[in-house]
C-alpha cells in the first residue's frame, strides 16, 4: 500500500502540446503505440521523442525497419536536427544484404548498433533478403542493454516487422508470443517505447493493440488542397488524458501542437 | 448446502458489480456463481470494470482474486490507484508467462512457482523474467491452480484478465474456441462469480466463445465529433431481464461512471433523447452479509483435528506466527500464516481420509471425523468468505485458537489423561489419525448412547433453523448463509419455526448434551464442552449425513447463539456471563460468524477455548437453555426466510457492505464470537440445549 508515485513518473514526449494532452507525458517504462497512415508523422513524432531523451542525457535507440536509418537522417536534415546521438539498430532485412545466409538469430547478433553519424547515407544494395525475427531483435537489444541502459526506444514499425516475420512464422500464435515477448522485455528493461504501426483493419485484433498501454493516433485528411493533421489519444492506461482530436502541423520546428 | 440449494432453488442471489449503475442495468447485479464476459476493444475499461467488481467484494469482506494475463500487476496497481485502499486487498495472481523466446530454458509449471498476493504487496517495478527458467502458463495448470486456491482460500469473486490472452498464450495445441468453452465450463463448476474480460476488435465480430457465457457486458468505443465516446450495454444476461440500451460512460480514477440518463443508438451511435429516466439503482434491501473471521473456520477444524489426534504442531507454529504478526500490526503476514494453516489442515484431512478405523472405536472421534470430511467436501461448494477482523479482534481470536491446541511439548492436554491420550496419540501420528480418533472415541462412547436419541432430534433441529427460510434441507445446506442472515436479523428470525421443532426436539437435545459432556471432560476438561463437540459434529453432518444429528447438543449451543436463552446444562461449565451472548446476538456481525461456526462448531473445543471466549460461550449457553424452546429466536425467523443465501447478503451493494464492516468492528465481540460462533451456530439450529 505504499505510495504509488514511483512508477508513475512521466516521460516528456518532446512535443509540449502532446505532453499537456497526456497530463505530463507518457508513463515511464511502458510501451505505447503510435498509429497512423503513411505520411501522418509517426516517425517524426518518434524521432522527436528520442531527441527529447538525448536532450535529457538519456540513451536512446531507434529500431528501424521501414526506413533505412540513412534516409531518416536525410529526412530530418531540413529541420536542422542532429541525430548523431541516437543509436540505431537497422532491422530491415534488405539492408542486411552483404551477410551470408545465416540463422536469423545469428544475423541479428552480428548486426551491431551504430551511431547515426556512422550510418552511410547511401543506400546499400540488397543481395539477399532474409526473414527477420522479432526474437532476433530482442536478443540484440538484450545484448546491448547490458552495456547501454537505453531509456527510450522507437520501433519503426511493428507493422513491417510483422510483415517480414510472417514469412518465418506461419503460426500466428508464435508471432503473437514474439510481440508479447518483445514488449515485455522492453518493460522489464525500464524502457519507455514508442511503436509505430499503420492502422489495421478495425475487424482485426492485433497483439500490439492489446499489449501496449496506450495508443496515439495520427491522421491526415485533405480539405481542399490543404492537408489537415490531427492527433488524438485513443487510449491511455493509468492517466487522465485529453479525449479530443487536436490539430497539429509539421513545421520547420518539427511537430507543432496546440 | 449446495445440494439443498439445487433442490429448492432460492431466489437468485445477486452479486453487485461494484458499480451501482451497472447493477441497475442488470436489475440487481450478476447472478451469483456464474461466469460472465466483459467484452470490448482495448482502452474501454474492461480491467477497470473487473477490478471494481473485486473491490466491491473486498468491501464486503470477501476474498477475491484477479488472475492477470495481460496487464502486469504493478501497472494494474498504479493504474487503479484511485480504488485504493480496497485494491490493496484484492489478491492478484500474475499469470503472465515468461517468454524470452531466445532462451531454451526448462519450463516450470506456473502453479509451482507463483502464488496470489494482495495488490498491497505488489512492487512498483515490473517483475523481471528469470533468465534461466521460463514459466509456462498452460490452461491446465491454471485450472489446477484455481481449483486449489478457491478451495483453500475461499475466493468468492474471480476475474480472468483476459480470456483473450489465455487463448493466445496458454492454449497451445488447443482449439481456442474449444479451449475457451471448456474453461468457461470449468468456471461454472467452480461456482464462483467470475468476470472474464475479452478483447474485441474495434468493429465487433461475433466470436463463438461469447455464445457460451451466461451473460455478456459489452463496452464500446468510437469517435464522435473527434471525441472518444464510450458506451456500455448488456448484450446478454441469462436468468434475468435487463436494460438493453447503450449508455455512455466515463473512466475516472474511481472506476467507470455510467450515465443512465442518456441512451445511445446502437445503429447511428448518436445520442437518443432520453426515453424514460432509468430508475436509480434499487437500494440494497438485503443487509450486507457479515463477514466471517478467517480464524473461525480454523477453530472448528482445530478442535476436530485435536480430537482426532492429528498432528497439529505445525499448525500451532503457524498460528503462533500469525499471532506474533498480528501483534506487530502486520496483518498481511498474519493472513499468509493463516492461509498456511488452512493448507496444513487440508493435508491433515487427506491423511485422515486413508484409514477410517477411527469411526469404530470412539463415537466422538467418528463424529469429528465425519465433520472434518464433510467440511472438506463442502469447501468447494461454498464456504462463507472469510476475512481478517481488526487486529485487536484477531489477537483475541488467535489466542483463543491457540488455547485449543495442545502446547507443543506436552502434547496431551494437561487435563484428564484418558482423553488427552487420544489427543496425544494423534499428535505423534500425523497419518495414523485413525488410532488417535479411536481413543477419543471411547470417551465419546458415552456420548454415543445419547447420540441415538439425538438422531431423532436432528430432524427437528434442522427445521428449527430452516423453517423460517424454507425447507429443512435448505437449512442444512444453507445454514451458514441463513445463519448469517438470521444473525443480522439477530435473534428475531428463528422464533416461529424453532419453537415447533425445538419443543419436540428440545427434549432429545437436552438429553444428548448431557451424555456428550462426559466424554469431553475426558478429552480435555470435565466440562460439558466435549459433549457439545460430539453434538456439533452431528449438526454439521446433519446437512449431509443424518447420523450426526446425535450431536444435537451443539444445536443447543446454537440456540444460545440465536437467542439468549438460558440453558442449564451448558452453563454448568460456562454459566459465566449471559450478557456476552446477548451482545453477540445483538451484534449483527456476531450472528454471521456464528452461522459458519454452526456447521463446524466443535463444542468441545469451545470449552477449552472458553478461557478467552468462554465467557461468551457461557453466556450463550445460558441463553441456549432457555431458547431450547427456541421461542426467543422466533422473531428473527421471518427475516431468515427472506434472506436466502449468504451470497445474497453479500451481493448486496456497498451500503450493506458498510454495515457489515461495522458489525465486525466490535473486536471484542468478534473474539468471543469466533470461539462462540460455533456454539452459537450450533445453538441456532438445535436450539434445544442439553439442559
mmCIF file of C-alpha atoms in Angstrom, chain B residues 367 371 450-451 453-466 479 483 494 498 501-514 516 520 528-543 548-563 565 567 569-570 574 581 585 594-595 597-604 606 620-630 633 676-691:
data_model
loop_
_atom_site.group_PDB
_atom_site.id
_atom_site.type_symbol
_atom_site.label_atom_id
_atom_site.label_comp_id
_atom_site.label_asym_id
_atom_site.label_seq_id
_atom_site.Cartn_x
_atom_site.Cartn_y
_atom_site.Cartn_z
ATOM 1 C CA UNK B 367 -18.364 -37.825 14.523
ATOM 2 C CA UNK B 371 -17.391 -33.455 10.394
ATOM 3 C CA UNK B 450 -27.038 -40.058 23.685
ATOM 4 C CA UNK B 451 -26.489 -39.814 20.021
ATOM 5 C CA UNK B 453 -31.712 -40.176 20.851
ATOM 6 C CA UNK B 454 -30.312 -37.153 19.209
ATOM 7 C CA UNK B 455 -30.704 -38.934 15.958
ATOM 8 C CA UNK B 456 -34.351 -38.352 16.228
ATOM 9 C CA UNK B 457 -33.661 -34.915 17.310
ATOM 10 C CA UNK B 458 -31.711 -33.987 14.282
ATOM 11 C CA UNK B 459 -34.658 -33.590 12.097
ATOM 12 C CA UNK B 460 -36.237 -31.165 14.417
ATOM 13 C CA UNK B 461 -33.213 -29.027 14.737
ATOM 14 C CA UNK B 462 -32.836 -28.549 11.079
ATOM 15 C CA UNK B 463 -36.382 -27.409 10.889
ATOM 16 C CA UNK B 464 -35.773 -25.035 13.630
ATOM 17 C CA UNK B 465 -33.110 -23.413 11.730
ATOM 18 C CA UNK B 466 -34.615 -23.591 8.370
ATOM 19 C CA UNK B 479 -27.182 -22.823 7.444
ATOM 20 C CA UNK B 483 -27.331 -18.129 9.838
ATOM 21 C CA UNK B 494 -35.931 -18.436 14.429
ATOM 22 C CA UNK B 498 -37.818 -23.032 16.056
ATOM 23 C CA UNK B 501 -39.236 -28.207 16.079
ATOM 24 C CA UNK B 502 -37.451 -27.311 19.131
ATOM 25 C CA UNK B 503 -40.151 -28.202 21.502
ATOM 26 C CA UNK B 504 -40.154 -31.737 20.252
ATOM 27 C CA UNK B 505 -36.512 -31.799 19.653
ATOM 28 C CA UNK B 506 -35.709 -29.949 22.762
ATOM 29 C CA UNK B 507 -36.235 -32.901 24.951
ATOM 30 C CA UNK B 508 -33.940 -35.114 22.996
ATOM 31 C CA UNK B 509 -31.431 -32.450 22.597
ATOM 32 C CA UNK B 510 -31.205 -31.854 26.208
ATOM 33 C CA UNK B 511 -30.627 -35.473 26.769
ATOM 34 C CA UNK B 512 -27.949 -35.535 24.189
ATOM 35 C CA UNK B 513 -25.967 -32.741 25.557
ATOM 36 C CA UNK B 514 -25.876 -34.337 28.866
ATOM 37 C CA UNK B 516 -21.857 -35.818 25.489
ATOM 38 C CA UNK B 520 -15.450 -34.208 26.662
ATOM 39 C CA UNK B 528 -19.508 -30.032 29.010
ATOM 40 C CA UNK B 529 -17.542 -28.891 26.045
ATOM 41 C CA UNK B 530 -16.749 -32.399 24.901
ATOM 42 C CA UNK B 531 -20.332 -33.215 24.638
ATOM 43 C CA UNK B 532 -21.110 -30.243 22.571
ATOM 44 C CA UNK B 533 -18.410 -31.202 20.189
ATOM 45 C CA UNK B 534 -19.953 -34.503 19.638
ATOM 46 C CA UNK B 535 -23.275 -32.973 19.129
ATOM 47 C CA UNK B 536 -21.919 -30.285 16.998
ATOM 48 C CA UNK B 537 -20.439 -32.680 14.571
ATOM 49 C CA UNK B 538 -23.758 -34.214 14.121
ATOM 50 C CA UNK B 539 -25.267 -30.962 13.354
ATOM 51 C CA UNK B 540 -22.846 -30.282 10.740
ATOM 52 C CA UNK B 541 -23.208 -33.629 9.311
ATOM 53 C CA UNK B 542 -26.898 -33.327 9.614
ATOM 54 C CA UNK B 543 -26.934 -31.267 6.487
ATOM 55 C CA UNK B 548 -24.588 -36.506 13.055
ATOM 56 C CA UNK B 549 -27.864 -35.493 14.429
ATOM 57 C CA UNK B 550 -26.977 -37.059 17.702
ATOM 58 C CA UNK B 551 -24.826 -34.099 18.019
ATOM 59 C CA UNK B 552 -27.920 -32.235 18.892
ATOM 60 C CA UNK B 553 -26.140 -30.842 21.881
ATOM 61 C CA UNK B 554 -24.407 -28.440 19.639
ATOM 62 C CA UNK B 555 -27.727 -27.487 18.443
ATOM 63 C CA UNK B 556 -28.370 -26.422 21.887
ATOM 64 C CA UNK B 557 -25.469 -24.217 21.616
ATOM 65 C CA UNK B 558 -26.935 -22.706 18.526
ATOM 66 C CA UNK B 559 -30.000 -21.631 20.271
ATOM 67 C CA UNK B 560 -27.902 -19.703 22.572
ATOM 68 C CA UNK B 561 -26.350 -18.013 19.646
ATOM 69 C CA UNK B 562 -29.665 -17.312 18.126
ATOM 70 C CA UNK B 563 -31.234 -16.061 21.200
ATOM 71 C CA UNK B 565 -31.841 -18.338 26.359
ATOM 72 C CA UNK B 567 -29.648 -23.481 29.117
ATOM 73 C CA UNK B 569 -26.619 -27.901 31.164
ATOM 74 C CA UNK B 570 -24.191 -25.952 29.157
ATOM 75 C CA UNK B 574 -19.781 -21.809 31.259
ATOM 76 C CA UNK B 581 -24.257 -13.843 24.393
ATOM 77 C CA UNK B 585 -26.788 -11.894 19.332
ATOM 78 C CA UNK B 594 -21.945 -17.979 14.269
ATOM 79 C CA UNK B 595 -23.562 -19.293 11.243
ATOM 80 C CA UNK B 597 -19.354 -21.779 13.083
ATOM 81 C CA UNK B 598 -22.503 -23.733 13.495
ATOM 82 C CA UNK B 599 -21.621 -26.121 10.870
ATOM 83 C CA UNK B 600 -18.300 -26.756 12.387
ATOM 84 C CA UNK B 601 -18.985 -25.731 15.879
ATOM 85 C CA UNK B 602 -16.917 -28.134 17.790
ATOM 86 C CA UNK B 603 -18.388 -27.614 21.120
ATOM 87 C CA UNK B 604 -15.695 -29.468 22.949
ATOM 88 C CA UNK B 606 -15.008 -24.266 22.834
ATOM 89 C CA UNK B 620 -24.614 -18.247 25.164
ATOM 90 C CA UNK B 621 -25.088 -21.437 26.993
ATOM 91 C CA UNK B 622 -27.487 -19.979 29.447
ATOM 92 C CA UNK B 623 -29.279 -18.312 26.709
ATOM 93 C CA UNK B 624 -29.456 -21.504 24.828
ATOM 94 C CA UNK B 625 -31.114 -23.449 27.505
ATOM 95 C CA UNK B 626 -33.870 -21.045 27.737
ATOM 96 C CA UNK B 627 -34.134 -20.920 23.986
ATOM 97 C CA UNK B 628 -34.453 -24.600 23.993
ATOM 98 C CA UNK B 629 -37.960 -23.657 23.337
ATOM 99 C CA UNK B 630 -36.495 -21.671 20.545
ATOM 100 C CA UNK B 633 -35.255 -16.655 18.195
ATOM 101 C CA UNK B 676 -18.517 -18.932 20.406
ATOM 102 C CA UNK B 677 -19.675 -18.750 16.914
ATOM 103 C CA UNK B 678 -19.548 -22.403 16.602
ATOM 104 C CA UNK B 679 -21.619 -22.927 19.624
ATOM 105 C CA UNK B 680 -23.935 -20.245 18.579
ATOM 106 C CA UNK B 681 -24.336 -21.699 15.236
ATOM 107 C CA UNK B 682 -24.995 -24.970 16.753
ATOM 108 C CA UNK B 683 -27.417 -23.420 19.051
ATOM 109 C CA UNK B 684 -29.349 -21.810 16.346
ATOM 110 C CA UNK B 685 -30.199 -24.977 14.592
ATOM 111 C CA UNK B 686 -30.649 -27.075 17.607
ATOM 112 C CA UNK B 687 -31.716 -24.524 19.995
ATOM 113 C CA UNK B 688 -32.797 -27.130 22.431
ATOM 114 C CA UNK B 689 -29.781 -27.230 24.603
ATOM 115 C CA UNK B 690 -28.603 -30.152 26.513
ATOM 116 C CA UNK B 691 -30.281 -28.707 29.507
#
